C-alpha cells in the first residue's frame, strides 16, 4: 500500500492509527494475562478481592466503550473527508466484464468520445469520477495506491472518485471473485500532467493508425478477414465488434489481456496464437492462423499506437 | 425387551443399585449389531458420531488448505489450474463452515448438554438421529461432487450472478445450494432439540441462574440458528428456483436484484460466525472454571454478554458489504454496531482474566489451549474492529488481511477452544485420557504454526494481495511471504497430525479415566466415564451453581421414575421444578429412512422441479411410520 | 459417588400437557423457524417493491375473489379449531373424532381455493421478479397447509385406532390445533401483502 492519491492518504492515516491503538490494547491484554497467570497470590479476603475485581472489570469495559466510540468517530470523519465531491472535472465509465475492463471516455460530441481497455489515464491533481458498471457478474475496482475499492454490480451504477497527487503508473485489480480468471483482471491507472494527458486524449480520439510497413498492412487485411473483427473494434476500419476490448490503440497500452503481459510484438503474437493457454478460460477463442498471418497480425496490432 | 412386566410400572424406588443398573440398561441401551447402530437414538452415540464425522471433514478441509498453500507458495506455480483452484477454495470454505465448524459445535452440545443439565436423553432423540443422517448425506453430496469434478466453484458465499443460471453452467452451484439445505435442516433440528432440552429437561433445582455457562452459550447459539438459518434457506431456495425454473429474484433485467442475495446471505452469514464462536466461548468458560477451581468471575455478566452478542449479531450484516455501493450514512451505522460487539467480547475476556487472577491455574493441555485462544482471538478481534471501519475496509476488503482476520477468529477463537474441549472431555467421551506430553506438543506446534502461517497474511493484505487468486505474478512483492506462509502451514498441519494420532491412539489404549479426572463441578462428571446409556442411575437434583463442589462425595438424586419405560423429568422453564415424568422415544430405524427419502428428493430436485412433488411422497410415508405408535410403553402415558 | 435421595417423584403425572409437554415446545420452536421464513419472504417482497420504479412491474392487479374467500375460510376454521383444542384438553374422544373430521375437510378446502389463487395473480413465476416472489409466497404457504392437512389426516386415523384414547394423543391433537392457528395467522399478513399492498 503506497498511497499516492488523496483518499488513499487519508485512509492510510486511519489504518496506521487503528493498528497502533489496537496493538496497544492487545499488548495490555497480554500483559494482564501473563501477570494473572504468573503472579504470586497474596492472602486476601474473598469479599474485598471480588469487589476490587468488579471495579477493575467495569473500568476495563468502560475504557472499551470509550475507545470504541473514539474509533467509530475517527472512522466516520475519515469517511466524510473522502466523500465524493459533487463536481468532478472528468467522468470516466468503467465497465467490468469477465475478465477485463472496458473504459469509456464519453463526450457530448460522439465523435470525440473513445474507448480503451484495461488502461485508464487521468490528469494529476484533479478529481476524476469513475462510473462503475458491470456487464456480467460482480467485480470490484481497486487501485490501492489511489483509493479504496468499490464494487461493480450488475443492474446498479456505483461511482468512485480518484485524485492522484503525483504522476505515476498505478496498478489496479479486480477484488471481487468473478470466476475463472478473476486472478488476471488487472488494470493500469496512469496519472500524468494535464498537458500530456490532453495529448494522450487527442491521440486516442484518432482512428486506428494506418499500417506503415507491408507486414502490418497484410496484418490488417488478415485481421479483417478473420473472426477477429467480429469481436473487436478498430476505429476507421470495418471492425466494429463489441465483445472484446477496443483495439484502436492497443499498441499504445502498456499491457494486454488485463495486465497479464507487457505489450510487445512477441507477447501479442503469443496471446493471439493461444490465448487459452496464457489465460485459461478467458473469452477470446484461439483463432487458427498460419504463422505468416500471425506475424502480420501482431505487427499490425503493435502498430496501432 | 424381556424385562418389561407388561402393564405394570416398575419404579426405581428402593431398588438396589445393581438391579437398578441392570433394568435401566435393558430399557435404554442400544442393541448391538449393525441394525442397532442404524436405529439408535442415544444422544451420546449420535453425538460421538457427529464429532468424529466433523473432524474427518476438518482433516479433508485442511488437506485442501494445504493444496492451496502449495499452489500459492511461489508465483505462477502450475500445480493447480484456475478451475480446480476455484473449486478448492470454495470447498475449503464451505466445508469448514458448514460441515466442520457449525456441526462440530452442535455435536459437542448433542453429547454434553443432556449430561450437563442432568437428563437421560436429548429432547426429540429421533429427530437427532435424523439430523445426523441429513448432515452426513449433505457432506457426502458435496465431497462426491468434488471428486467427480462438479464441486462448487463460486466461493463459500456464492455471490449471484456468478452462481446464477447465466454464469454458472452445469450443476456445481446447485450442489452448493442443496448442500446448504441439508446442513441447515440438520442444524435447525439440533437447535430445536437443544432449546427444548435446556428449557424443559433440566434436573430439578437447576434454575436459570444455575445453568452451566456452556449450556447457556449453546442456548443462545441455538436461538441464533433458529433466527438466522431461515435467511439462508430462503436465499438458497431462491437461487435454486432461479436456476431451475427461471424465476428472476436475482436478475436485475426483470426487476430482481443482485444485492438481495448479499443481504440475505450475510443476514445469515454474520450470525453464523457467532454460531461458531459462542459455543467456543462456553468451552473456554468451562475449562477456565475447572482449572482455576472456582466459578468464572461474573456469571451474570457472562450470560448477559452471550445474549448481547446474540442480539447484536443480527445488526451487523452490512459490514460484509461495505464496498457494494450502499449509502455511506447507513454504513456508518453498521460500523458502530460492529464495533459495539467488542464490548461484550471484551467483557468476557476481562472476566476470564479476573478468574485467572484470583486462583493459580493448573497448566494442563486444555488450559494451554485457552491461553492460546486468548492470545490469538484478541488479535483477531482487533483486526475485526479494524475492518469494521468503512474506510479501512475499503482498502482491505477481499484481501489476505480479511483472510487473516477470519482465520484468527475462527481457528484462534473456535478451533483452539474446541481442541481444548476435546482434551478436556475426551475422558468423558471415551473413558480414557489423552496424552499430556503429546498434548503439549500439539499445542506448541499448532500455536507456533498457526501464528507463523496467518500473521504474515495481514501484511500480504496490506501489500494489496487479493484473496481467491490462484496465482500471482513474480513482479508482485508477495512471493517471499507466501513461501514463508506455505512452509509454516506445514508446522501447523504437523500439529494437527499429532493431534489426530494422539486421539486415535488414546481412544484405543489411553490410560483409563476416573469419573471426574479434573475435579470439575458440572453434572456430566457425576456419572461414570463414559456414561451408561441412561446417563445417570438416578437423576440428580441441583442445589447450587456448582453441584459437584458443594459436596464432592454425595449426589442428591430423585426416585420414583419408571425403569421399564424410557422416562425422564420435565421441569419448569425458570425454576426447574419437576412437572411430569415424560417418556422418551425409543430406538427407531425410521429417522434413517426418512433421511434417505429426503436425500433422494433433494438431490433429484436439482434436476427436476417435479421431484418435490413425487419425492415428497416417500418422505411423508417415512415420517408417518416414524410417528405412528408401535405399542411400546414409551408411546403411551 | 454416593447418592442421597432428596426427592420422590412417584406422584408426578406420567405425561405433561400444554407447557409441560416437550412437543408443545418443539412445535413452538418450529413455528418460530417458519415464522422467520414467512417474515423474510414478506421482507423480500417489500424490498423488491422498494427497488422497482413501478411495482408489479407491469403485471395486472391481482383478483381479490379467491384470496379473500380463502382468508374468510381460514378465519372461520379457527372456531372448530379452538373447540377441538378444548375437547382435547378435556379428553373427549368422540368430540375430538368429529372435530378432526371437520378439520380435515377445512384443511382440504383452502387447497381448492388456493388452486384458483395462482391464476388470479395474472403473472407467472418466470415473468419477472414480482411474479417470482408472489408464487414463492403462495407456494410456501400452500406447503404449510398441506403439511398440516396430512398431519390432521394421520391424527384422525390415529384417533379412530386403538391408540387413540390416550393423554399423549390428546396432546398431539392440541399441538396440531395450535399449528393450524399458526398457519392461519401467518396467512393474514401475506394476504395483505399480496392483495392490498399492490393496490396502494
Ligand atoms: C468465529 C468467527 C468470527 C468472529 C468471532 C468474528 C468477530 C468479528 N468480526 Fe469477523 N469475520 C469472520 C468470522 C468472525 N468474525 C469471517 C469468517 C469473515 C469473512 C467472511 C468472508 O468474507 O469470507 C469475517 C469478516 C468480517 C468483516 C468483513 C470484512 C470484509 O469482508 O471486508 C468484518 C467487518 O466489520 C468483521 C468484523 C468483526 C468484528 C468487529 C468482530 C468482533 O466480534 C470482535 C470482537 C472482539 C474483540 C474486539 C477482542 C476482545 C475485546 C477486548 C480485549 C476489549 C478491548 C477492545 C477494544 C477497545 C477494541 N469480520
Ligand atoms: C473453521 C474454518 C476454517 C479453518 C479451520 C481453516 C483452516 C485453514 N485455512 Fe482457511 N478458510 C476458511 C475457513 C477455515 N480455514 C474460509 C471460510 C475461507 C474462505 C473461502 C472462500 O473464499 O470462499 C478460507 C480460505 C482460506 C484461504 C484463502 C484462499 C483464497 O482466498 O484463495 C487460505 C489460504 O491460505 C486458507 C488456508 C487455511 C489453512 C492453511 C488452514 C489450516 O488451519 C488447516 C490446518 C490443517 C488441518 C486442520 C488438517 C490436518 C490433517 C491432515 C492434513 C490430514 C490428516 C488426515 C487424517 C488423520 C485422516 N484458508
Ligand atoms: Cu473481476 Cu474479479
Ligand atoms: Cu460479520
XYZ file of C-alpha atoms in Angstrom, chain A:
305
model
C 0.000 0.000 0.000
C 1.787 3.037 -1.232
C -0.714 5.828 -1.093
C -0.392 8.449 -3.779
C -3.982 9.517 -4.049
C -5.976 11.865 -1.909
C -8.463 9.336 -0.468
C -5.830 6.671 -0.046
C -3.671 9.010 2.001
C -6.496 9.776 4.389
C -7.279 6.139 4.767
C -3.665 5.324 5.412
C -3.605 7.675 8.357
C -6.643 5.908 9.721
C -5.134 2.488 9.125
C -1.919 3.339 10.888
C -3.794 4.954 13.739
C -6.072 1.998 14.271
C -3.274 -0.526 14.038
C -1.353 1.333 16.719
C -4.352 1.665 19.031
C -5.274 -1.969 18.623
C -1.739 -3.229 19.096
C -1.506 -1.311 22.336
C -4.776 -2.809 23.556
C -3.584 -6.249 22.620
C -0.333 -5.730 24.463
C -2.192 -4.554 27.551
C -4.424 -7.608 27.495
C -1.409 -9.863 27.091
C 0.407 -8.204 29.959
C -2.622 -8.714 32.143
C -2.833 -12.312 31.007
C 0.795 -13.012 31.782
C 0.593 -11.258 35.084
C -2.597 -13.045 36.086
C -1.092 -16.402 35.240
C 2.234 -15.940 36.911
C 1.760 -13.638 39.842
C 2.065 -14.690 43.453
C -1.242 -14.631 45.169
C -1.356 -12.657 48.387
C -3.731 -13.642 51.107
C -6.769 -11.533 50.759
C -10.292 -11.790 51.923
C -12.670 -13.120 49.327
C -15.012 -10.162 49.674
C -12.532 -7.361 49.146
C -10.902 -9.280 46.307
C -14.141 -9.756 44.423
C -15.021 -6.106 44.925
C -11.695 -4.911 43.569
C -12.109 -7.207 40.585
C -15.577 -5.914 39.892
C -14.251 -2.389 39.839
C -11.348 -3.335 37.586
C -13.510 -5.235 35.130
C -16.037 -2.419 34.998
C -13.291 0.092 34.365
C -11.920 -2.027 31.557
C -15.351 -2.303 29.990
C -15.783 1.436 30.375
C -12.452 2.007 28.669
C -13.532 -0.320 25.874
C -16.661 1.738 25.336
C -14.658 4.940 25.170
C -12.070 3.547 22.763
C -14.739 2.035 20.566
C -16.564 5.347 20.436
C -13.319 7.076 19.544
C -12.543 4.645 16.744
C -16.077 4.912 15.385
C -15.835 8.680 15.278
C -12.418 8.592 13.651
C -13.764 6.211 11.060
C -16.763 8.418 10.479
C -14.688 11.531 9.902
C -12.417 9.724 7.510
C -15.474 8.587 5.601
C -16.626 12.168 5.434
C -13.331 13.527 4.257
C -13.111 11.039 1.419
C -16.751 11.513 0.467
C -17.417 12.025 -3.199
C -17.013 15.637 -4.190
C -20.013 16.743 -6.165
C -18.246 18.308 -9.088
C -15.617 16.146 -10.630
C -13.837 17.595 -13.605
C -13.961 14.411 -15.581
C -16.138 11.308 -15.603
C -14.938 8.018 -16.955
C -17.133 4.963 -17.216
C -15.520 1.655 -16.389
C -17.418 -1.476 -17.263
C -16.204 -4.665 -15.714
C -16.591 -7.855 -17.622
C -15.198 -11.349 -17.408
C -12.170 -10.701 -17.275
C -11.198 -7.274 -18.484
C -12.127 -3.647 -18.062
C -13.841 -1.581 -20.698
C -13.022 2.066 -20.243
C -15.251 4.663 -21.862
C -14.330 8.297 -22.190
C -17.669 9.677 -23.212
C -18.116 13.092 -24.711
C -21.263 15.021 -25.535
C -19.996 15.002 -29.077
C -19.894 11.324 -30.023
C -17.059 11.933 -32.432
C -14.865 12.974 -29.520
C -15.670 10.038 -27.281
C -13.482 6.956 -27.333
C -12.940 3.643 -25.620
C -9.974 1.816 -24.373
C -9.374 -1.244 -22.201
C -7.524 -2.076 -19.010
C -5.766 1.259 -19.015
C -7.070 4.489 -17.585
C -5.330 7.791 -17.998
C -6.137 10.590 -15.613
C -4.795 14.086 -15.109
C -2.848 14.633 -11.898
C -4.343 16.730 -9.112
C -7.888 16.620 -10.365
C -10.913 14.801 -9.080
C -11.908 12.145 -11.555
C -15.193 10.391 -11.158
C -15.161 6.769 -12.159
C -18.588 5.494 -13.043
C -18.646 1.759 -12.310
C -20.893 -0.660 -14.141
C -20.826 -4.345 -14.770
C -21.763 -6.243 -17.855
C -21.986 -9.670 -16.252
C -21.102 -10.513 -12.649
C -19.941 -8.543 -9.628
C -16.411 -7.170 -9.941
C -14.587 -4.724 -7.753
C -12.473 -1.798 -8.867
C -9.410 -1.361 -6.733
C -6.333 0.761 -7.218
C -4.759 0.520 -3.775
C -2.472 3.473 -4.135
C -5.236 5.803 -5.155
C -8.350 4.826 -3.248
C -10.305 2.083 -1.587
C -12.264 -0.368 -3.652
C -15.795 -0.180 -4.946
C -17.870 -2.963 -6.435
C -19.286 -3.047 -9.921
C -22.737 -4.503 -9.537
C -24.863 -5.600 -12.458
C -28.040 -3.584 -12.639
C -26.611 -0.819 -10.489
C -24.255 2.005 -11.008
C -21.645 2.944 -8.427
C -19.030 5.583 -8.526
C -15.705 6.386 -7.036
C -13.510 9.435 -7.115
C -9.808 9.226 -7.798
C -7.347 12.006 -7.331
C -3.720 11.276 -7.943
C -1.393 13.687 -6.206
C 1.651 12.613 -8.174
C 2.173 11.327 -11.694
C 2.792 7.645 -11.967
C 1.569 4.271 -13.082
C -0.679 2.666 -10.506
C -1.665 -0.926 -10.738
C -5.228 -1.821 -10.009
C -7.015 -5.078 -9.840
C -10.392 -6.714 -9.618
C -11.009 -7.526 -5.980
C -14.292 -9.407 -6.053
C -14.174 -13.025 -7.094
C -15.674 -13.120 -10.572
C -14.911 -16.531 -11.943
C -12.120 -18.407 -13.631
C -9.810 -15.539 -14.421
C -10.521 -13.251 -11.503
C -6.804 -13.583 -10.854
C -5.870 -11.949 -14.130
C -8.134 -8.970 -14.129
C -5.808 -6.082 -13.530
C -5.663 -2.616 -14.965
C -3.268 0.295 -15.051
C -4.103 3.801 -13.994
C -1.703 6.285 -15.494
C -1.700 9.680 -13.872
C 0.052 12.353 -15.882
C 0.381 16.101 -16.025
C -2.688 17.732 -17.562
C -0.776 18.718 -20.697
C 0.429 15.242 -21.502
C -2.966 13.884 -20.510
C -4.544 16.140 -23.134
C -2.056 14.920 -25.696
C -2.981 11.357 -24.873
C -6.688 12.136 -25.217
C -6.133 13.737 -28.573
C -4.203 10.712 -29.779
C -6.851 8.334 -28.558
C -9.538 10.203 -30.426
C -7.826 9.419 -33.698
C -8.823 6.434 -35.699
C -6.612 3.394 -35.743
C -3.265 4.096 -37.327
C -2.793 3.267 -40.990
C -0.279 0.471 -41.197
C 3.041 1.807 -42.364
C 5.075 -1.224 -43.273
C 3.875 -4.036 -45.538
C 3.735 -6.639 -42.770
C 1.309 -4.590 -40.794
C -0.739 -3.826 -43.862
C -1.037 -7.528 -44.558
C -1.892 -7.974 -40.918
C -4.734 -5.533 -41.216
C -6.192 -7.425 -44.130
C -5.890 -10.699 -42.270
C -7.347 -9.182 -39.129
C -10.409 -8.020 -41.030
C -10.771 -11.295 -42.839
C -10.548 -13.423 -39.750
C -13.181 -13.618 -36.982
C -11.234 -11.023 -35.016
C -13.359 -8.223 -36.374
C -16.479 -9.870 -35.046
C -15.375 -9.170 -31.509
C -13.009 -6.257 -31.708
C -13.289 -2.688 -32.869
C -10.569 -0.777 -34.657
C -11.997 2.598 -35.423
C -11.596 3.653 -39.011
C -11.852 0.088 -40.240
C -14.880 -2.173 -40.741
C -14.041 -3.946 -37.475
C -16.771 -2.926 -35.047
C -17.169 -5.972 -32.808
C -18.022 -5.176 -29.217
C -17.468 -8.348 -27.194
C -13.733 -7.852 -26.853
C -11.581 -4.870 -25.957
C -11.405 -1.919 -28.346
C -8.117 -2.366 -30.182
C -7.914 1.013 -31.869
C -4.828 1.890 -29.865
C -3.714 -1.409 -28.330
C -0.170 -0.807 -29.365
C -0.050 2.243 -27.128
C -1.121 0.404 -23.995
C 1.385 -0.902 -21.527
C -0.157 -4.321 -21.100
C -2.538 -6.648 -22.849
C -5.116 -9.056 -21.539
C -5.820 -7.170 -18.343
C -2.335 -6.840 -17.015
C -1.227 -10.314 -17.999
C 1.551 -9.427 -20.424
C 3.569 -6.399 -21.354
C 2.705 -5.153 -24.816
C 5.424 -6.247 -27.227
C 5.157 -7.757 -30.598
C 6.195 -11.074 -29.173
C 3.623 -11.091 -26.416
C 0.920 -10.009 -28.832
C 1.824 -12.907 -31.050
C 1.863 -15.301 -28.146
C -1.518 -14.065 -26.984
C -3.171 -14.219 -30.386
C -1.685 -17.598 -31.144
C -3.047 -19.194 -27.996
C -4.981 -17.057 -25.556
C -6.370 -20.105 -23.751
C -3.037 -21.340 -22.525
C -1.928 -17.958 -21.289
C -5.204 -17.156 -19.570
C -7.208 -20.365 -19.324
C -10.924 -19.907 -19.665
C -10.906 -16.332 -20.924
C -13.447 -15.305 -23.506
C -11.179 -14.990 -26.500
C -11.036 -18.185 -28.515
C -7.984 -19.462 -30.262
C -8.338 -18.450 -33.907
C -6.352 -20.773 -36.185
C -3.784 -18.723 -38.075
C -0.835 -19.567 -40.232
C 2.472 -18.399 -38.900
C 2.658 -15.687 -41.523
C -0.759 -14.402 -40.637
C 0.151 -14.464 -37.017
C 3.289 -12.475 -37.620
C 1.444 -9.936 -39.739
C -1.424 -9.507 -37.335
C 0.908 -8.984 -34.419
C 2.774 -6.405 -36.398
C -0.479 -4.682 -37.161
C -1.560 -4.776 -33.521
C 1.720 -3.338 -32.422
C 1.421 -0.571 -34.987
C -1.903 0.540 -33.534
C -0.295 3.114 -31.318
